[in-house]
Amino acid sequence: MNFKLNRKGFSVLIMLSLIACTVKPPPSMSFASTVESLKPHLKFFKPEGAPPFKTVIYIPGLTERGWNKFYDDHMNKITQHGYAVIALNYNSAHGLSSTSIRIGGFLPHYGAGDIYAVFEIAKQTEWVDKDKIVLWGFSYGGGLIWDSLVLAGPGMRPGGLLDRPNSVLGGLKGVVVRSPFCMNDFLGVKVTAAASGNFFLKPPMLVVIGGNDQIVNQTLCNQIVSKNDKNGAPIELVRYDKAGHSFFVQNSSNSGKKIDHYDQALARKSDAKIFEFLGKALN
């Protein structure tokens, strides 16, 4: 059988092969130790006014340093709407570059434990309204959040955690994922728990997907949304047919140049939809 493999397909094949060959589990830690280890790698943003604040826990996508100016600007935009933000830089937290993560150094079903830990930190933070917390993830961060909902079930535990509380993400009011990372298991390696499992926790959820996203497995993403919707999860799916993966990001974090598929109109439309959802979820 003859077939042609383009450069993107070849790159994906190489990446998958590297994942299968090099993936290593994270160091095993207790839940309490995980909470303490993440504290130095959190960023806090507070709106004007008096606490307690309705709070967004933000999990970013992959960048080489784990954080950049876009995220600072984005967090400030969220605070302008009256929400506090606690954001996790998981690159620095685990001492990994984005390249290391891409070849299997920190798979989403491992990172689900980080979501539980940051949520616990939010609950312990004096100025956070403990009853009004949402999760918001972009790309890889969205994949971590989805897996945290799957692995919250009884008897389940993210990789790397020696233990976890019987109940996690208690009181979570909503979830936003934009351009979520989706990938099936490969050569026996579990990449994302959401690929095969269903959400155990079913908070109100907004999923924003670009129809021209060349980064994620769109078919799988749609399947994850569909099967969980049929399983009773209250999911609203918003699809922008012409949008690419980072359609709302204006400039590349690496070169500073405008991203080819940046779409100002869709970016504003997407933001408006998300803030409308947050207003309802945190009412």
mmCIF file of C-alpha atoms in Angstrom:
data_model
loop_
_atom_site.group_PDB
_atom_site.id
_atom_site.type_symbol
_atom_site.label_atom_id
_atom_site.label_comp_id
_atom_site.label_asym_id
_atom_site.label_seq_id
_atom_site.Cartn_x
_atom_site.Cartn_y
_atom_site.Cartn_z
ATOM 1 C CA MET A 1 0.000 0.000 0.000
ATOM 2 C CA ASN A 2 1.449 3.344 -1.030
ATOM 3 C CA PHE A 3 0.721 6.446 0.971
ATOM 4 C CA LYS A 4 2.168 9.912 1.380
ATOM 5 C CA LEU A 5 2.986 11.284 4.843
ATOM 6 C CA ASN A 6 3.228 15.088 4.979
ATOM 7 C CA ARG A 7 5.656 16.915 7.237
ATOM 8 C CA LYS A 8 3.044 17.521 9.918
ATOM 9 C CA GLY A 9 2.029 13.859 9.888
ATOM 10 C CA PHE A 10 5.649 12.781 10.088
ATOM 11 C CA SER A 11 6.254 15.120 13.034
ATOM 12 C CA VAL A 12 3.230 13.726 14.841
ATOM 13 C CA LEU A 13 4.438 10.169 14.184
ATOM 14 C CA ILE A 14 7.863 11.002 15.621
ATOM 15 C CA MET A 15 6.284 12.651 18.658
ATOM 16 C CA LEU A 16 4.043 9.660 19.320
ATOM 17 C CA SER A 17 6.972 7.289 18.990
ATOM 18 C CA LEU A 18 8.957 9.357 21.478
ATOM 19 C CA ILE A 19 6.047 9.315 23.907
ATOM 20 C CA ALA A 20 5.835 5.555 23.704
ATOM 21 C CA CYS A 21 9.574 5.149 24.239
ATOM 22 C CA THR A 22 10.437 7.890 26.743
ATOM 23 C CA VAL A 23 7.414 8.509 28.933
ATOM 24 C CA LYS A 24 8.284 8.266 32.611
ATOM 25 C CA PRO A 25 5.885 8.597 35.516
ATOM 26 C CA PRO A 26 6.241 11.688 37.708
ATOM 27 C CA PRO A 27 7.766 11.317 41.156
ATOM 28 C CA SER A 28 5.207 9.820 43.512
ATOM 29 C CA MET A 29 4.093 12.329 46.137
ATOM 30 C CA SER A 30 1.436 12.538 48.794
ATOM 31 C CA PHE A 31 -1.422 14.922 48.126
ATOM 32 C CA ALA A 32 -0.242 17.198 50.944
ATOM 33 C CA SER A 33 3.270 17.323 49.451
ATOM 34 C CA THR A 34 1.834 18.092 46.018
ATOM 35 C CA VAL A 35 -0.093 21.039 47.462
ATOM 36 C CA GLU A 36 3.066 22.452 49.055
ATOM 37 C CA SER A 37 5.214 21.839 45.969
ATOM 38 C CA LEU A 38 2.878 23.832 43.704
ATOM 39 C CA LYS A 39 2.529 26.934 45.879
ATOM 40 C CA PRO A 40 5.729 28.652 44.585
ATOM 41 C CA HIS A 41 4.535 28.176 40.990
ATOM 42 C CA LEU A 42 1.203 29.932 41.251
ATOM 43 C CA LYS A 43 0.376 33.410 40.012
ATOM 44 C CA PHE A 44 -2.284 35.456 41.757
ATOM 45 C CA PHE A 45 -4.370 38.229 40.214
ATOM 46 C CA LYS A 46 -7.020 40.146 42.153
ATOM 47 C CA PRO A 47 -9.680 42.574 40.951
ATOM 48 C CA GLU A 48 -10.465 45.896 42.549
ATOM 49 C CA GLY A 49 -12.874 45.892 45.440
ATOM 50 C CA ALA A 50 -13.245 44.025 48.685
ATOM 51 C CA PRO A 51 -12.924 40.247 49.052
ATOM 52 C CA PRO A 52 -14.044 37.539 48.996
ATOM 53 C CA PHE A 53 -13.711 37.247 45.219
ATOM 54 C CA LYS A 54 -15.309 34.890 42.754
ATOM 55 C CA THR A 55 -12.270 33.025 41.442
ATOM 56 C CA VAL A 56 -11.019 31.457 38.234
ATOM 57 C CA ILE A 57 -8.355 28.746 38.453
ATOM 58 C CA TYR A 58 -6.552 29.102 35.123
ATOM 59 C CA ILE A 59 -4.473 26.332 33.543
ATOM 60 C CA PRO A 60 -2.563 27.582 30.456
ATOM 61 C CA GLY A 61 -1.462 25.838 27.294
ATOM 62 C CA LEU A 62 2.098 24.824 26.547
ATOM 63 C CA THR A 63 4.721 27.510 26.088
ATOM 64 C CA GLU A 64 8.460 27.061 26.442
ATOM 65 C CA ARG A 65 8.600 28.924 29.756
ATOM 66 C CA GLY A 66 5.116 27.953 30.833
ATOM 67 C CA TRP A 67 4.053 31.606 30.948
ATOM 68 C CA ASN A 68 4.295 34.714 28.772
ATOM 69 C CA LYS A 69 2.931 38.222 28.286
ATOM 70 C CA PHE A 70 -0.241 36.977 26.627
ATOM 71 C CA TYR A 71 -1.220 35.196 29.821
ATOM 72 C CA ASP A 72 -0.484 38.263 31.963
ATOM 73 C CA ASP A 73 -2.681 40.365 29.687
ATOM 74 C CA HIS A 74 -5.340 37.647 29.630
ATOM 75 C CA MET A 75 -5.414 37.367 33.428
ATOM 76 C CA ASN A 76 -5.751 41.146 33.736
ATOM 77 C CA LYS A 77 -8.714 41.001 31.355
ATOM 78 C CA ILE A 78 -10.346 38.432 33.637
ATOM 79 C CA THR A 79 -9.818 40.628 36.713
ATOM 80 C CA GLN A 80 -11.387 43.551 34.866
ATOM 81 C CA HIS A 81 -14.576 41.500 34.824
ATOM 82 C CA GLY A 82 -14.427 41.285 38.607
ATOM 83 C CA TYR A 83 -12.886 37.830 39.050
ATOM 84 C CA ALA A 84 -9.745 36.844 40.887
ATOM 85 C CA VAL A 85 -7.379 34.388 39.169
ATOM 86 C CA ILE A 86 -5.069 31.698 40.489
ATOM 87 C CA ALA A 87 -2.927 30.414 37.612
ATOM 88 C CA LEU A 88 -0.547 27.459 37.568
ATOM 89 C CA ASN A 89 2.766 27.364 35.691
ATOM 90 C CA TYR A 90 3.103 23.581 35.488
ATOM 91 C CA ASN A 91 6.304 23.811 33.410
ATOM 92 C CA SER A 92 8.216 25.380 36.285
ATOM 93 C CA ALA A 93 6.370 23.320 38.901
ATOM 94 C CA HIS A 94 7.721 20.091 37.403
ATOM 95 C CA GLY A 95 11.008 21.453 36.038
ATOM 96 C CA LEU A 96 10.088 20.594 32.466
ATOM 97 C CA SER A 97 10.316 22.421 29.171
ATOM 98 C CA SER A 98 7.374 22.308 26.803
ATOM 99 C CA THR A 99 9.415 20.015 24.558
ATOM 100 C CA SER A 100 9.856 17.566 27.447
ATOM 101 C CA ILE A 101 6.133 17.677 28.127
ATOM 102 C CA ARG A 102 5.318 17.079 24.455
ATOM 103 C CA ILE A 103 7.361 13.880 24.411
ATOM 104 C CA GLY A 104 5.588 12.449 27.431
ATOM 105 C CA GLY A 105 7.209 13.998 30.487
ATOM 106 C CA PHE A 106 3.915 15.198 31.929
ATOM 107 C CA LEU A 107 0.804 13.632 30.447
ATOM 108 C CA PRO A 108 -2.663 15.054 31.250
ATOM 109 C CA HIS A 109 -3.761 12.148 33.417
ATOM 110 C CA TYR A 110 -0.678 12.802 35.589
ATOM 111 C CA GLY A 111 -1.482 16.515 35.785
ATOM 112 C CA ALA A 112 -5.005 15.954 37.044
ATOM 113 C CA GLY A 113 -3.547 15.782 40.555
ATOM 114 C CA ASP A 114 -2.259 19.328 40.106
ATOM 115 C CA ILE A 115 -5.815 20.487 39.450
ATOM 116 C CA TYR A 116 -6.984 18.967 42.737
ATOM 117 C CA ALA A 117 -4.055 20.540 44.588
ATOM 118 C CA VAL A 118 -4.564 24.047 43.181
ATOM 119 C CA PHE A 119 -8.278 23.810 43.974
ATOM 120 C CA GLU A 120 -7.364 22.928 47.560
ATOM 121 C CA ILE A 121 -4.998 25.922 47.690
ATOM 122 C CA ALA A 122 -7.796 28.162 46.414
ATOM 123 C CA LYS A 123 -10.039 26.880 49.192
ATOM 124 C CA GLN A 124 -7.338 27.810 51.710
ATOM 125 C CA THR A 125 -6.789 31.302 50.288
ATOM 126 C CA GLU A 126 -8.289 34.007 52.472
ATOM 127 C CA TRP A 127 -9.628 36.287 49.721
ATOM 128 C CA VAL A 128 -11.251 33.527 47.630
ATOM 129 C CA ASP A 129 -15.013 32.994 47.775
ATOM 130 C CA LYS A 130 -14.900 29.263 48.551
ATOM 131 C CA ASP A 131 -18.348 28.665 47.068
ATOM 132 C CA LYS A 132 -17.668 30.392 43.747
ATOM 133 C CA ILE A 133 -14.709 28.803 41.965
ATOM 134 C CA VAL A 134 -14.446 27.734 38.316
ATOM 135 C CA LEU A 135 -11.749 26.008 36.259
ATOM 136 C CA TRP A 136 -10.619 27.500 32.932
ATOM 137 C CA GLY A 137 -8.092 25.780 30.676
ATOM 138 C CA PHE A 138 -6.617 26.391 27.263
ATOM 139 C CA SER A 139 -5.209 23.618 25.057
ATOM 140 C CA TYR A 140 -3.053 21.318 27.216
ATOM 141 C CA GLY A 141 -4.546 22.958 30.299
ATOM 142 C CA GLY A 142 -7.993 21.999 29.066
ATOM 143 C CA GLY A 143 -6.828 18.398 28.750
ATOM 144 C CA LEU A 144 -5.620 18.418 32.360
ATOM 145 C CA ILE A 145 -8.976 19.732 33.528
ATOM 146 C CA TRP A 146 -10.955 17.156 31.568
ATOM 147 C CA ASP A 147 -8.852 14.357 33.049
ATOM 148 C CA SER A 148 -9.368 15.757 36.558
ATOM 149 C CA LEU A 149 -13.131 15.340 36.072
ATOM 150 C CA VAL A 150 -12.710 11.722 34.943
ATOM 151 C CA LEU A 151 -10.274 10.706 37.691
ATOM 152 C CA ALA A 152 -12.372 12.234 40.480
ATOM 153 C CA GLY A 153 -14.357 8.988 40.642
ATOM 154 C CA PRO A 154 -14.150 6.538 43.567
ATOM 155 C CA GLY A 155 -11.005 4.417 43.556
ATOM 156 C CA MET A 156 -9.353 6.508 40.836
ATOM 157 C CA ARG A 157 -6.148 8.452 41.287
ATOM 158 C CA PRO A 158 -3.980 10.524 38.937
ATOM 159 C CA GLY A 159 -0.501 9.227 38.219
ATOM 160 C CA GLY A 160 2.089 10.388 40.718
ATOM 161 C CA LEU A 161 -0.258 10.836 43.669
ATOM 162 C CA LEU A 162 0.240 8.390 46.505
ATOM 163 C CA ASP A 163 -3.122 9.387 47.936
ATOM 164 C CA ARG A 164 -5.962 11.797 47.355
ATOM 165 C CA PRO A 165 -8.906 13.077 49.388
ATOM 166 C CA ASN A 166 -12.059 10.990 49.133
ATOM 167 C CA SER A 167 -13.787 13.981 47.583
ATOM 168 C CA VAL A 168 -12.048 16.397 45.205
ATOM 169 C CA LEU A 169 -13.166 19.626 43.507
ATOM 170 C CA GLY A 170 -16.056 19.902 45.951
ATOM 171 C CA GLY A 171 -18.234 22.902 45.150
ATOM 172 C CA LEU A 172 -16.782 23.462 41.667
ATOM 173 C CA LYS A 173 -19.227 25.795 39.918
ATOM 174 C CA GLY A 174 -18.193 25.469 36.303
ATOM 175 C CA VAL A 175 -15.571 24.623 33.694
ATOM 176 C CA VAL A 176 -14.378 26.452 30.585
ATOM 177 C CA VAL A 177 -12.088 24.737 28.088
ATOM 178 C CA ARG A 178 -10.933 26.459 24.912
ATOM 179 C CA SER A 179 -9.175 24.441 22.181
ATOM 180 C CA PRO A 180 -8.782 21.457 24.559
ATOM 181 C CA PHE A 181 -6.000 18.923 24.041
ATOM 182 C CA CYS A 182 -7.393 15.519 23.015
ATOM 183 C CA MET A 183 -5.404 12.367 22.254
ATOM 184 C CA ASN A 184 -6.030 8.627 22.332
ATOM 185 C CA ASP A 185 -3.779 6.099 24.060
ATOM 186 C CA PHE A 186 -0.771 5.185 21.941
ATOM 187 C CA LEU A 187 1.174 1.901 21.955
ATOM 188 C CA GLY A 188 -0.118 1.076 25.411
ATOM 189 C CA VAL A 189 0.643 4.520 26.864
ATOM 190 C CA LYS A 190 -2.299 6.291 28.477
ATOM 191 C CA VAL A 191 -2.166 9.889 27.312
ATOM 192 C CA THR A 192 -5.522 11.299 28.423
ATOM 193 C CA ALA A 193 -8.026 9.677 30.760
ATOM 194 C CA ALA A 194 -10.860 11.540 29.027
ATOM 195 C CA ALA A 195 -10.270 9.607 25.796
ATOM 196 C CA SER A 196 -11.667 6.392 27.288
ATOM 197 C CA GLY A 197 -13.361 7.488 30.522
ATOM 198 C CA ASN A 198 -16.399 9.610 31.278
ATOM 199 C CA PHE A 199 -16.546 12.652 33.537
ATOM 200 C CA PHE A 200 -17.360 11.605 37.086
ATOM 201 C CA LEU A 201 -17.937 15.213 38.086
ATOM 202 C CA LYS A 202 -20.409 17.060 35.891
ATOM 203 C CA PRO A 203 -20.322 20.792 36.566
ATOM 204 C CA PRO A 204 -21.763 23.179 33.956
ATOM 205 C CA MET A 205 -19.223 23.347 31.124
ATOM 206 C CA LEU A 206 -18.487 25.562 28.144
ATOM 207 C CA VAL A 207 -16.312 24.025 25.410
ATOM 208 C CA VAL A 208 -14.942 26.294 22.663
ATOM 209 C CA ILE A 209 -13.460 24.529 19.642
ATOM 210 C CA GLY A 210 -12.063 25.906 16.384
ATOM 211 C CA GLY A 211 -13.131 24.059 13.257
ATOM 212 C CA ASN A 212 -9.750 24.786 11.658
ATOM 213 C CA ASP A 213 -7.706 23.599 14.646
ATOM 214 C CA GLN A 214 -4.750 21.642 13.238
ATOM 215 C CA ILE A 215 -3.162 20.909 16.630
ATOM 216 C CA VAL A 216 -5.678 18.713 18.427
ATOM 217 C CA ASN A 217 -7.596 15.601 17.431
ATOM 218 C CA GLN A 218 -10.901 17.287 16.642
ATOM 219 C CA THR A 219 -12.744 14.026 16.065
ATOM 220 C CA LEU A 220 -11.785 12.782 19.517
ATOM 221 C CA CYS A 221 -12.601 16.131 21.148
ATOM 222 C CA ASN A 222 -16.077 16.025 19.638
ATOM 223 C CA GLN A 223 -16.491 12.405 20.751
ATOM 224 C CA ILE A 224 -15.525 13.339 24.327
ATOM 225 C CA VAL A 225 -18.084 16.131 24.358
ATOM 226 C CA SER A 226 -20.775 13.941 22.782
ATOM 227 C CA LYS A 227 -20.396 10.909 25.055
ATOM 228 C CA ASN A 228 -20.362 13.044 28.218
ATOM 229 C CA ASP A 229 -23.347 15.059 27.034
ATOM 230 C CA LYS A 230 -25.235 11.791 26.552
ATOM 231 C CA ASN A 231 -24.059 10.736 30.028
ATOM 232 C CA GLY A 232 -25.751 13.716 31.635
ATOM 233 C CA ALA A 233 -22.961 16.315 31.737
ATOM 234 C CA PRO A 234 -24.391 19.830 31.126
ATOM 235 C CA ILE A 235 -22.066 20.848 28.276
ATOM 236 C CA GLU A 236 -22.467 23.769 25.894
ATOM 237 C CA LEU A 237 -20.327 23.352 22.779
ATOM 238 C CA VAL A 238 -19.413 26.433 20.761
ATOM 239 C CA ARG A 239 -17.676 25.777 17.460
ATOM 240 C CA TYR A 240 -16.149 28.447 15.220
ATOM 241 C CA ASP A 241 -15.632 26.781 11.852
ATOM 242 C CA LYS A 242 -12.860 29.093 10.633
ATOM 243 C CA ALA A 243 -10.969 29.313 13.929
ATOM 244 C CA GLY A 244 -7.538 27.749 14.423
ATOM 245 C CA HIS A 245 -6.061 26.451 17.662
ATOM 246 C CA SER A 246 -4.874 29.814 19.027
ATOM 247 C CA PHE A 247 -7.331 32.023 17.171
ATOM 248 C CA PHE A 248 -7.635 34.393 20.161
ATOM 249 C CA VAL A 249 -3.858 34.814 20.680
ATOM 250 C CA GLN A 250 -2.583 37.804 18.708
ATOM 251 C CA ASN A 251 1.184 37.406 18.896
ATOM 252 C CA SER A 252 3.469 34.386 19.072
ATOM 253 C CA SER A 253 5.116 33.975 22.472
ATOM 254 C CA ASN A 254 8.317 32.894 20.712
ATOM 255 C CA SER A 255 8.749 35.389 17.857
ATOM 256 C CA GLY A 256 6.401 38.186 18.890
ATOM 257 C CA LYS A 257 4.936 38.094 15.381
ATOM 258 C CA LYS A 258 1.218 38.050 14.695
ATOM 259 C CA ILE A 259 -0.191 34.518 14.625
ATOM 260 C CA ASP A 260 -1.497 33.728 11.144
ATOM 261 C CA HIS A 261 -4.875 32.492 12.294
ATOM 262 C CA TYR A 262 -5.505 35.216 14.882
ATOM 263 C CA ASP A 263 -9.066 36.400 14.369
ATOM 264 C CA GLN A 264 -9.925 39.543 16.311
ATOM 265 C CA ALA A 265 -13.661 39.275 15.704
ATOM 266 C CA LEU A 266 -13.830 35.627 16.807
ATOM 267 C CA ALA A 267 -11.534 36.335 19.754
ATOM 268 C CA ARG A 268 -13.915 39.007 21.017
ATOM 269 C CA LYS A 269 -16.937 36.815 20.325
ATOM 270 C CA SER A 270 -15.350 33.899 22.176
ATOM 271 C CA ASP A 271 -14.381 36.062 25.161
ATOM 272 C CA ALA A 272 -17.900 37.484 25.361
ATOM 273 C CA LYS A 273 -19.356 33.968 25.357
ATOM 274 C CA ILE A 274 -16.984 32.830 28.085
ATOM 275 C CA PHE A 275 -17.697 35.807 30.343
ATOM 276 C CA GLU A 276 -21.418 35.314 29.793
ATOM 277 C CA PHE A 277 -20.981 31.700 30.942
ATOM 278 C CA LEU A 278 -18.930 32.754 33.991
ATOM 279 C CA GLY A 279 -21.578 35.284 34.965
ATOM 280 C CA LYS A 280 -24.183 32.535 35.077
ATOM 281 C CA ALA A 281 -21.965 29.863 36.667
ATOM 282 C CA LEU A 282 -20.774 32.176 39.449
ATOM 283 C CA ASN A 283 -24.054 33.976 40.041
#
